[in-house]
Coordinates of C-alpha atoms in Angstrom, one line a residue:
X1 CA 32.8 14.2 14.5
X2 CA 36.3 16.2 14.3
X3 CA 36.6 18.9 16.8
X4 CA 39.2 21.7 16.4
X5 CA 40.8 19.4 13.9
X6 CA 42.4 17.5 16.9
X7 CA 39.7 15.6 18.8
X8 CA 37.7 12.8 16.8
X9 CA 34.3 11.8 18.5
X10 CA 32.6 8.9 17.0
X11 CA 28.5 9.2 17.1
X12 CA 26.8 5.8 16.7
X13 CA 23.6 7.1 15.6
X14 CA 21.6 10.4 15.4
X15 CA 17.7 9.9 15.8
X16 CA 15.8 11.6 13.0
X17 CA 14.2 14.8 13.9
X18 CA 15.7 15.2 17.2
X19 CA 18.7 17.0 18.6
X20 CA 21.8 15.1 19.5
X21 CA 23.7 15.7 22.9
X22 CA 27.2 15.4 21.9
X23 CA 29.8 14.9 25.0
X24 CA 33.4 15.6 24.3
X25 CA 36.2 14.8 26.9
X26 CA 39.3 16.8 26.5
X27 CA 42.5 16.2 28.4
X28 CA 43.6 18.9 30.7
X29 CA 46.5 21.0 29.7
X30 CA 48.4 24.4 30.8
X31 CA 45.9 27.1 31.1
X32 CA 47.0 29.7 28.5
X33 CA 44.0 32.0 28.2
X34 CA 40.7 32.3 30.1
X35 CA 37.6 32.9 27.7
X36 CA 34.5 33.6 29.1
X37 CA 31.1 32.7 27.2
X38 CA 27.9 34.2 27.9
X39 CA 24.3 33.9 26.0
X40 CA 20.8 34.6 26.6
X41 CA 18.2 31.9 27.4
X42 CA 15.4 31.3 24.9
X43 CA 12.0 31.8 26.4
X44 CA 10.4 29.1 24.4
X45 CA 11.7 25.9 22.5
X46 CA 12.0 26.5 18.9
X47 CA 10.7 23.4 16.5
X48 CA 9.2 23.1 13.2
X49 CA 5.9 21.9 14.5
X50 CA 4.3 18.8 16.3
X51 CA 6.1 15.4 15.5
X52 CA 6.5 11.9 16.7
X53 CA 9.7 10.1 16.4
X54 CA 10.6 6.5 16.7
X55 CA 14.1 5.3 17.1
X56 CA 15.4 1.9 15.9
X57 CA 14.6 0.1 19.3
X58 CA 11.0 1.3 19.2
X59 CA 10.9 0.1 15.4
X60 CA 12.5 -3.3 16.1
X61 CA 10.3 -4.0 19.3
X62 CA 6.9 -2.6 18.3
X63 CA 4.1 -5.2 18.2
X64 CA 3.8 -5.6 14.3
X65 CA 2.0 -8.5 12.9
X66 CA 1.5 -6.7 9.5
X67 CA 5.3 -5.7 9.2
X68 CA 4.1 -2.2 8.1
X69 CA 5.5 1.0 9.6
X70 CA 1.7 2.1 10.5
X71 CA 1.7 -0.3 13.4
X72 CA 4.8 1.9 14.7
X73 CA 3.5 5.4 14.5
X74 CA -0.2 4.3 14.8
X75 CA 0.3 4.4 18.6
X76 CA 0.5 8.2 18.4
X77 CA -3.2 9.5 19.0
X78 CA -3.0 12.2 16.3
X79 CA -2.5 9.6 13.8
X80 CA -5.7 7.3 13.2
X81 CA -5.2 4.1 11.3
X82 CA -8.2 2.4 9.6
X83 CA -7.7 -1.3 8.9
X84 CA -9.5 -2.1 5.5
X85 CA -9.4 -5.3 3.6
X86 CA -7.6 -3.5 0.8
X87 CA -4.9 -1.5 2.9
X88 CA -4.5 0.9 5.7
X89 CA -5.7 4.3 5.6
X90 CA -3.8 7.0 7.4
X91 CA -5.5 9.7 9.0
X92 CA -3.4 12.5 10.5
X93 CA -5.1 15.0 12.7
X94 CA -8.3 14.1 10.8
X95 CA -7.5 14.7 7.3
X96 CA -7.7 12.2 4.4
X97 CA -4.8 9.8 3.6
X98 CA -4.2 11.4 0.1
X99 CA -2.9 14.5 1.9
X100 CA -0.1 12.6 3.4
X101 CA 3.4 12.3 2.0
X102 CA 5.3 9.1 2.6
X103 CA 9.2 9.3 1.8
X104 CA 12.2 6.7 2.0
X105 CA 15.1 8.7 3.2
X106 CA 13.6 11.8 1.9
X107 CA 12.4 10.5 -1.6
X108 CA 8.6 10.2 -2.1
X109 CA 7.0 7.0 -1.9
X110 CA 3.6 8.4 -2.7
X111 CA 0.6 7.5 -4.4
X112 CA 1.2 9.8 -7.4
X113 CA -1.9 9.2 -9.2
X114 CA -4.1 9.5 -6.1
X115 CA -6.2 6.1 -6.5
X116 CA -4.9 4.4 -3.5
X117 CA -6.5 4.3 0.0
X118 CA -3.0 3.7 2.0
X119 CA -1.5 6.7 0.6
X120 CA 1.5 4.4 -0.8
X121 CA 2.9 4.3 -4.4
X122 CA 1.5 0.5 -4.3
X123 CA -2.0 -0.3 -3.5
X124 CA -1.3 -3.8 -1.9
X125 CA 1.1 -2.8 0.6
X126 CA 4.1 -1.2 1.9
X127 CA 6.6 -0.8 -0.9
X128 CA 9.9 -1.6 1.1
X129 CA 11.1 -4.2 3.6
X130 CA 10.2 -3.5 7.1
X131 CA 13.6 -4.7 8.3
X132 CA 15.2 -1.9 6.4
X133 CA 13.9 0.5 8.3
X134 CA 15.9 2.2 11.4
X135 CA 14.1 5.3 12.4
X136 CA 10.6 6.9 11.6
X137 CA 9.2 10.5 11.7
X138 CA 5.9 11.6 11.6
X139 CA 5.5 15.6 11.4
X140 CA 2.3 17.4 11.2
X141 CA 2.3 20.7 9.9
X142 CA 6.1 21.5 10.0
X143 CA 6.9 25.0 9.4
X144 CA 9.7 24.6 7.1
X145 CA 10.6 25.5 3.5
X146 CA 12.0 22.2 3.0
X147 CA 8.7 20.5 3.1
X148 CA 6.3 20.2 0.2
X149 CA 3.6 17.9 -1.2
X150 CA 1.4 17.5 1.6
X151 CA -1.2 19.3 3.9
X152 CA -2.0 16.7 6.5
X153 CA 1.4 14.9 7.7
X154 CA 4.9 13.8 6.4
X155 CA 6.0 10.4 7.0
X156 CA 9.7 9.7 6.5
X157 CA 11.4 6.5 6.9
X158 CA 15.2 6.3 7.4
X159 CA 16.8 3.1 5.9
X160 CA 19.7 1.4 7.8
X161 CA 23.3 1.5 6.8
X162 CA 26.0 -1.2 7.1
X163 CA 29.0 -0.7 9.5
X164 CA 32.4 -2.2 9.9
X165 CA 30.7 -5.2 11.7
X166 CA 28.9 -7.9 9.9
X167 CA 25.3 -8.3 11.1
X168 CA 22.3 -10.2 9.8
X169 CA 19.0 -11.2 10.6
X170 CA 16.5 -14.1 9.6
X171 CA 13.1 -14.5 10.3
X172 CA 10.1 -17.0 9.5
X173 CA 6.6 -16.4 10.6
X174 CA 3.6 -18.6 10.0
X175 CA -0.1 -18.8 11.1
X176 CA -3.0 -21.0 10.1
X177 CA -6.7 -21.3 10.9
X178 CA -6.1 -23.6 14.0
X179 CA -4.5 -20.5 15.4
X180 CA -7.4 -18.1 14.9
X181 CA -10.5 -17.8 17.3
X182 CA -13.8 -19.0 16.2
X183 CA -15.8 -17.7 18.9
X184 CA -16.5 -14.8 21.1
X185 CA -17.9 -14.8 24.6
X186 CA -21.5 -13.9 24.8
X187 CA -21.8 -14.2 21.0
X188 CA -23.4 -17.0 19.3
X189 CA -22.1 -16.4 15.9
X190 CA -19.3 -18.7 14.4
X191 CA -16.3 -16.7 13.4
X192 CA -14.2 -19.9 11.9
X193 CA -12.6 -19.7 8.6
X194 CA -11.9 -21.9 5.9
X195 CA -8.7 -23.7 6.3
X196 CA -5.6 -21.5 5.3
X197 CA -1.7 -21.0 6.0
X198 CA -0.1 -17.6 6.0
X199 CA 3.7 -17.3 5.8
X200 CA 6.2 -14.3 6.0
X201 CA 9.9 -14.9 5.4
X202 CA 12.8 -12.4 5.2
X203 CA 16.6 -11.7 6.0
X204 CA 18.6 -8.7 6.2
X205 CA 22.3 -8.1 6.3
X206 CA 25.0 -5.5 6.7
X207 CA 28.7 -4.7 6.8
X208 CA 31.8 -3.6 5.2
X209 CA 33.3 -3.9 1.9
X210 CA 36.1 -1.4 2.7
X211 CA 36.6 -0.8 6.3
X212 CA 35.4 2.7 7.4
X213 CA 34.9 3.5 3.7
X214 CA 32.3 1.4 1.8
X215 CA 29.5 -0.2 3.5
X216 CA 26.3 -2.2 2.4
X217 CA 23.1 -3.2 3.8
X218 CA 20.4 -5.2 2.1
X219 CA 16.9 -6.7 3.1
X220 CA 14.5 -9.2 1.6
X221 CA 10.9 -10.1 2.3
X222 CA 8.3 -12.1 1.2
X223 CA 4.5 -12.8 2.3
X224 CA 1.5 -14.7 1.4
X225 CA -1.7 -14.3 3.2
X226 CA -5.4 -15.2 2.6
X227 CA -8.1 -13.0 1.5
X228 CA -11.7 -14.5 2.8
X229 CA -13.4 -13.9 -0.7
X230 CA -15.5 -17.3 -1.0
X231 CA -19.1 -17.2 -1.3
X232 CA -21.9 -19.6 -2.7
X233 CA -25.7 -20.0 -3.1
X234 CA -27.9 -20.9 -0.2
X235 CA -27.0 -24.4 1.3
X236 CA -23.7 -24.6 -0.6
X237 CA -21.5 -24.3 2.2
X238 CA -18.9 -22.2 0.4
X239 CA -17.8 -19.0 2.2
X240 CA -20.6 -16.4 2.9
X241 CA -23.8 -17.8 1.5
X242 CA -26.2 -15.6 -0.3
X243 CA -29.5 -16.6 1.2
X244 CA -31.5 -15.2 -1.7
X245 CA -29.8 -17.2 -4.1
X246 CA -31.1 -20.6 -4.7
X247 CA -29.2 -23.6 -5.9
X248 CA -31.9 -23.8 -8.8
X249 CA -31.4 -20.1 -10.0
X250 CA -27.5 -20.6 -9.5
X251 CA -27.5 -23.7 -11.8
X252 CA -29.9 -22.2 -14.4
X253 CA -27.8 -19.1 -14.9
X254 CA -24.6 -21.5 -15.2
X255 CA -26.3 -23.4 -17.9
X256 CA -27.6 -20.7 -19.7
X257 CA -24.1 -19.1 -19.9
X258 CA -22.6 -22.2 -21.3
X259 CA -25.2 -23.3 -23.8
X260 CA -26.6 -20.0 -24.8
X261 CA -23.5 -17.9 -25.0
X262 CA -20.8 -20.5 -24.8
X263 CA -19.2 -19.1 -21.8
X264 CA -17.8 -20.5 -18.7
X265 CA -18.7 -18.2 -15.6
X266 CA -16.0 -19.8 -13.2
X267 CA -18.0 -21.3 -10.7
X268 CA -18.7 -20.1 -7.0
X269 CA -15.4 -18.1 -5.9
X270 CA -13.3 -19.4 -3.2
X271 CA -10.8 -17.8 -0.9
X272 CA -8.2 -15.5 -2.5
X273 CA -4.6 -14.7 -1.7
X274 CA -2.2 -11.7 -1.5
X275 CA 1.5 -12.0 -2.1
X276 CA 4.4 -9.6 -1.9
X277 CA 7.9 -9.6 -2.5
X278 CA 10.4 -6.7 -1.5
X279 CA 13.9 -6.0 -1.9
X280 CA 16.2 -3.2 -0.7
X281 CA 20.1 -2.8 -1.5
X282 CA 21.9 0.3 0.1
X283 CA 25.7 1.0 -0.6
X284 CA 27.3 4.1 1.6
X285 CA 30.5 5.5 0.6
X286 CA 32.5 7.8 2.9
X287 CA 34.4 9.4 0.2
X288 CA 36.3 11.7 2.8
X289 CA 35.4 13.4 6.0
X290 CA 33.5 16.0 4.2
X291 CA 31.4 14.0 1.5
X292 CA 29.2 10.9 1.7
X293 CA 27.6 8.8 -1.1
X294 CA 24.7 6.6 -0.8
X295 CA 22.9 4.5 -3.5
X296 CA 19.5 3.0 -2.7
X297 CA 17.9 0.2 -4.9
X298 CA 14.2 -0.7 -3.9
X299 CA 12.0 -3.3 -5.6
X300 CA 8.5 -4.4 -4.9
X301 CA 6.2 -6.9 -6.6
X302 CA 2.7 -7.6 -5.1
X303 CA -0.7 -8.5 -6.1
X304 CA -4.1 -9.4 -4.4
X305 CA -7.2 -11.2 -5.5
X306 CA -10.1 -8.7 -5.3
X307 CA -14.0 -9.1 -5.5
X308 CA -15.8 -6.3 -7.8
X309 CA -19.3 -6.6 -6.3
X310 CA -19.2 -8.1 -2.9
X311 CA -22.2 -6.6 -1.0
X312 CA -24.7 -8.8 0.6
X313 CA -27.3 -8.4 -2.1
X314 CA -24.7 -9.3 -4.7
X315 CA -23.2 -12.5 -5.9
X316 CA -20.2 -12.8 -8.5
X317 CA -19.1 -15.7 -10.2
X318 CA -15.4 -16.5 -9.9
X319 CA -14.5 -15.0 -13.5
X320 CA -15.9 -11.5 -12.4
X321 CA -13.3 -11.2 -9.7
X322 CA -9.9 -9.3 -10.6
X323 CA -6.4 -9.3 -9.8
X324 CA -4.8 -6.1 -8.3
X325 CA -1.1 -6.0 -8.8
X326 CA 1.8 -3.4 -8.6
X327 CA 5.5 -3.5 -9.5
X328 CA 7.6 -0.8 -8.5
X329 CA 11.3 0.0 -9.0
X330 CA 13.0 3.1 -7.2
X331 CA 16.9 4.2 -7.7
X332 CA 18.1 7.0 -5.4
X333 CA 21.6 8.6 -5.3
X334 CA 22.2 10.8 -2.4
X335 CA 25.3 13.0 -1.8
X336 CA 25.9 14.8 1.3
X337 CA 28.6 17.4 2.0
X338 CA 30.1 19.4 4.8
X339 CA 32.0 22.3 2.9
X340 CA 33.0 24.0 6.2
X341 CA 31.9 24.4 9.6
X342 CA 29.0 26.8 8.4
X343 CA 28.1 25.3 5.2
X344 CA 26.5 21.7 4.3
X345 CA 24.5 20.6 1.0
X346 CA 22.7 17.6 0.0
X347 CA 21.9 16.5 -3.5
X348 CA 19.3 13.9 -4.4
X349 CA 18.6 12.4 -7.8
X350 CA 15.8 9.8 -8.0
X351 CA 13.9 7.6 -10.5
X352 CA 10.8 5.4 -9.7
X353 CA 9.0 3.2 -12.1
X354 CA 5.6 1.8 -11.1
X355 CA 3.1 -0.4 -13.1
X356 CA -0.3 -0.7 -11.5
X357 CA -2.2 -3.5 -13.1
X358 CA -5.9 -4.7 -12.7
X359 CA -6.9 -7.7 -14.7
X360 CA -10.1 -9.7 -14.6
X361 CA -9.7 -13.4 -13.6
X362 CA -11.9 -14.5 -16.8
X363 CA -11.6 -13.5 -20.6
X364 CA -11.5 -9.7 -20.9
X365 CA -13.6 -9.5 -23.7
X366 CA -16.8 -11.0 -22.5
X367 CA -19.0 -8.4 -21.0
X368 CA -20.2 -7.5 -17.6
X369 CA -23.6 -9.4 -17.4
X370 CA -25.8 -8.3 -14.5
X371 CA -29.0 -10.3 -13.7
X372 CA -31.5 -9.2 -11.3
X373 CA -33.3 -11.5 -8.9
X374 CA -35.8 -9.4 -7.2
X375 CA -33.8 -6.6 -5.5
X376 CA -30.6 -8.8 -5.6
X377 CA -27.9 -9.0 -8.4
X378 CA -25.9 -11.7 -9.8
X379 CA -22.9 -10.8 -11.8
X380 CA -20.8 -12.8 -14.3
X381 CA -18.2 -11.9 -17.4
X382 CA -15.5 -9.1 -16.8
X383 CA -16.2 -6.5 -14.5
X384 CA -17.0 -3.2 -16.5
X385 CA -14.2 -1.2 -14.9
X386 CA -11.7 -3.8 -15.7
X387 CA -11.9 -4.4 -19.3
X388 CA -9.6 -1.8 -20.3
X389 CA -7.7 -0.7 -17.0
X390 CA -3.9 -0.1 -17.0
X391 CA -1.8 2.5 -15.1
X392 CA 2.1 3.3 -15.4
X393 CA 4.0 6.0 -14.1
X394 CA 7.7 7.0 -14.4
X395 CA 8.9 9.6 -11.9
X396 CA 12.1 11.5 -11.8
X397 CA 13.2 13.5 -8.8
X398 CA 15.8 16.1 -8.2
X399 CA 16.8 18.0 -5.1
X400 CA 19.4 20.3 -3.9
X401 CA 19.5 22.0 -0.8
X402 CA 22.1 23.9 1.2
X403 CA 22.3 25.5 4.9
X404 CA 24.7 28.0 6.0
X405 CA 25.0 29.4 9.4
X406 CA 25.2 33.0 9.7
X407 CA 25.7 34.0 13.3
X408 CA 22.5 33.1 15.2
X409 CA 20.7 32.5 11.7
X410 CA 20.3 29.6 9.8
X411 CA 19.9 30.2 5.8
X412 CA 18.4 27.9 3.8
X413 CA 18.3 27.7 -0.1
X414 CA 17.5 24.9 -2.6
X415 CA 15.8 23.5 -5.7
X416 CA 13.6 20.7 -6.4
X417 CA 12.0 19.2 -9.4
X418 CA 9.7 16.3 -9.9
X419 CA 8.5 14.9 -13.4
X420 CA 5.8 12.7 -13.9
X421 CA 5.4 10.6 -17.0
X422 CA 2.0 9.0 -16.9
X423 CA 0.2 6.2 -19.1
X424 CA -3.4 5.7 -18.1
X425 CA -6.2 3.6 -19.6
X426 CA -9.6 3.4 -17.9
X427 CA -12.5 2.9 -20.2
X428 CA -15.5 1.1 -19.0
X429 CA -17.5 -1.0 -21.1
X430 CA -14.7 -0.7 -23.9
X431 CA -14.3 -4.6 -24.8
X432 CA -17.3 -6.5 -23.8
X433 CA -19.7 -3.8 -22.2
X434 CA -22.3 -4.1 -19.6
X435 CA -25.4 -6.2 -20.1
X436 CA -28.4 -5.6 -17.4
X437 CA -31.2 -8.2 -17.3
X438 CA -33.8 -6.6 -15.2
X439 CA -37.0 -8.5 -13.6
X440 CA -40.2 -7.3 -14.5
X441 CA -42.2 -5.3 -11.7
X442 CA -45.1 -7.8 -11.8
X443 CA -43.3 -11.1 -12.0
X444 CA -44.0 -12.0 -8.4
X445 CA -47.9 -11.6 -9.5
X446 CA -47.9 -13.8 -12.4
X447 CA -50.9 -15.9 -12.9
X448 CA -50.1 -19.9 -11.5
X449 CA -50.5 -20.6 -15.6
X450 CA -47.0 -18.7 -16.1
X451 CA -44.9 -20.7 -13.5
X452 CA -44.6 -23.8 -15.6
X453 CA -43.7 -22.2 -18.9
X454 CA -40.2 -21.8 -20.4
X455 CA -38.8 -18.3 -20.9
X456 CA -40.1 -18.2 -24.4
X457 CA -43.5 -19.7 -23.2
X458 CA -43.9 -16.8 -20.5
X459 CA -42.6 -14.1 -23.4
X460 CA -45.5 -15.6 -25.9
X461 CA -48.1 -15.8 -23.2
X462 CA -47.6 -12.0 -22.1
X463 CA -46.5 -13.0 -18.5
X464 CA -44.0 -11.0 -16.8
X465 CA -40.3 -12.0 -17.0
X466 CA -37.6 -12.5 -14.6
X467 CA -33.9 -11.3 -15.1
X468 CA -32.9 -15.1 -15.9
X469 CA -35.7 -15.4 -18.4
X470 CA -34.3 -11.9 -20.1
X471 CA -31.0 -13.6 -19.9
X472 CA -32.1 -16.8 -21.5
X473 CA -33.7 -14.9 -24.2
X474 CA -30.8 -12.7 -25.0
X475 CA -33.2 -9.6 -24.5
X476 CA -31.2 -7.3 -22.2
X477 CA -33.0 -4.4 -20.4
X478 CA -30.2 -2.0 -20.7
X479 CA -26.8 -2.3 -22.6
X480 CA -23.8 0.0 -22.0
X481 CA -20.9 -0.5 -24.8
X482 CA -17.9 1.6 -25.8

């Protein structure tokens, strides 16, 4: 900061959404004039609205096993975090997560299609490295014309910048099943899990390219963690067993799928995995004391294994599972200018490309077969919602804002535009369809003579049939196709 074109004061950092108390020490000189300054005191403190801010110390020292900013601002009682298997749901003042806005240096990282529960553009994790974040601000209902695109809260993450000093950070975290508790005092249940290993590694570095003129900061992070999805028939010893599914019924369905339909259902599903890779690079150029330019590149690639039908009354073979993935690439240009003591402007130009994928584990053209066993259901084939499911978005963002001090007033003007190009395919039952095989209501009351018959024999004898019988005979109770 240059004061009266004579005194230069260095400001090491400014916390987002806070007032900075600038102290200036001047050398005494001969008194030439005496100037008396008077002002009236405000009766109330003026603010845009309720907010929570977190500086670099709070971000770096937060207890954060998930390396996600939600663990930082989640300590605020106005923000509730629901920890779901598929991500965090962020409720600000009780509102749905889709009413929030998440920005990185003022540029949106939102779920632009509205399908994700976590509010991010990427459904399987935070789309930028945690070590790239310097400060956070969560503002609830701010009264300012510069905010838009939300009605719950806006969450802005400010990235770190390089300085004249070279600094770096390297981390590695690992945990496994031996470090996880398997019992709870007063509870007889067994909470042990299958053997697993989870890893998080990353690094960050920043420094100068040209002293006082051009600086860089970069961060890289990758993680892999287990998803406990394993399940099996009663007595299999695999994951969460389905007590209603016997080995005899399981093996019969597998044999029918292979011999009658020529399809391998994939066996009993094991545990899955979630993997993420994040990259961020930032260049800051101090063109002159009045103009600063920043270029930010952010890349995310991640996926997680998911079940399609995982309720206790459902069992799905491994090929009925699917992989949920997201790949995102964002480039941002920001120009900040201080034209005079009373006029400043900011210019943003950003482009974001996101590829959201949902790919079935097995062949995508074999239908979704649902076989009832009493009130329970066995699934095999390609899940009906994953047979044709693809989403890609390309978003361009432009913003120009200006602020002018006029006496005791601040005049704000600006222009903002966002253009979304969306390609979306979602057609259920489009490649293999859905084939449902129901158990007849009178199957449990069949006479004893029906028990020893084959499926064809029961049909010929007029006996009630099970869902597995109908599956063997190729006689679906209901079909959805196209």
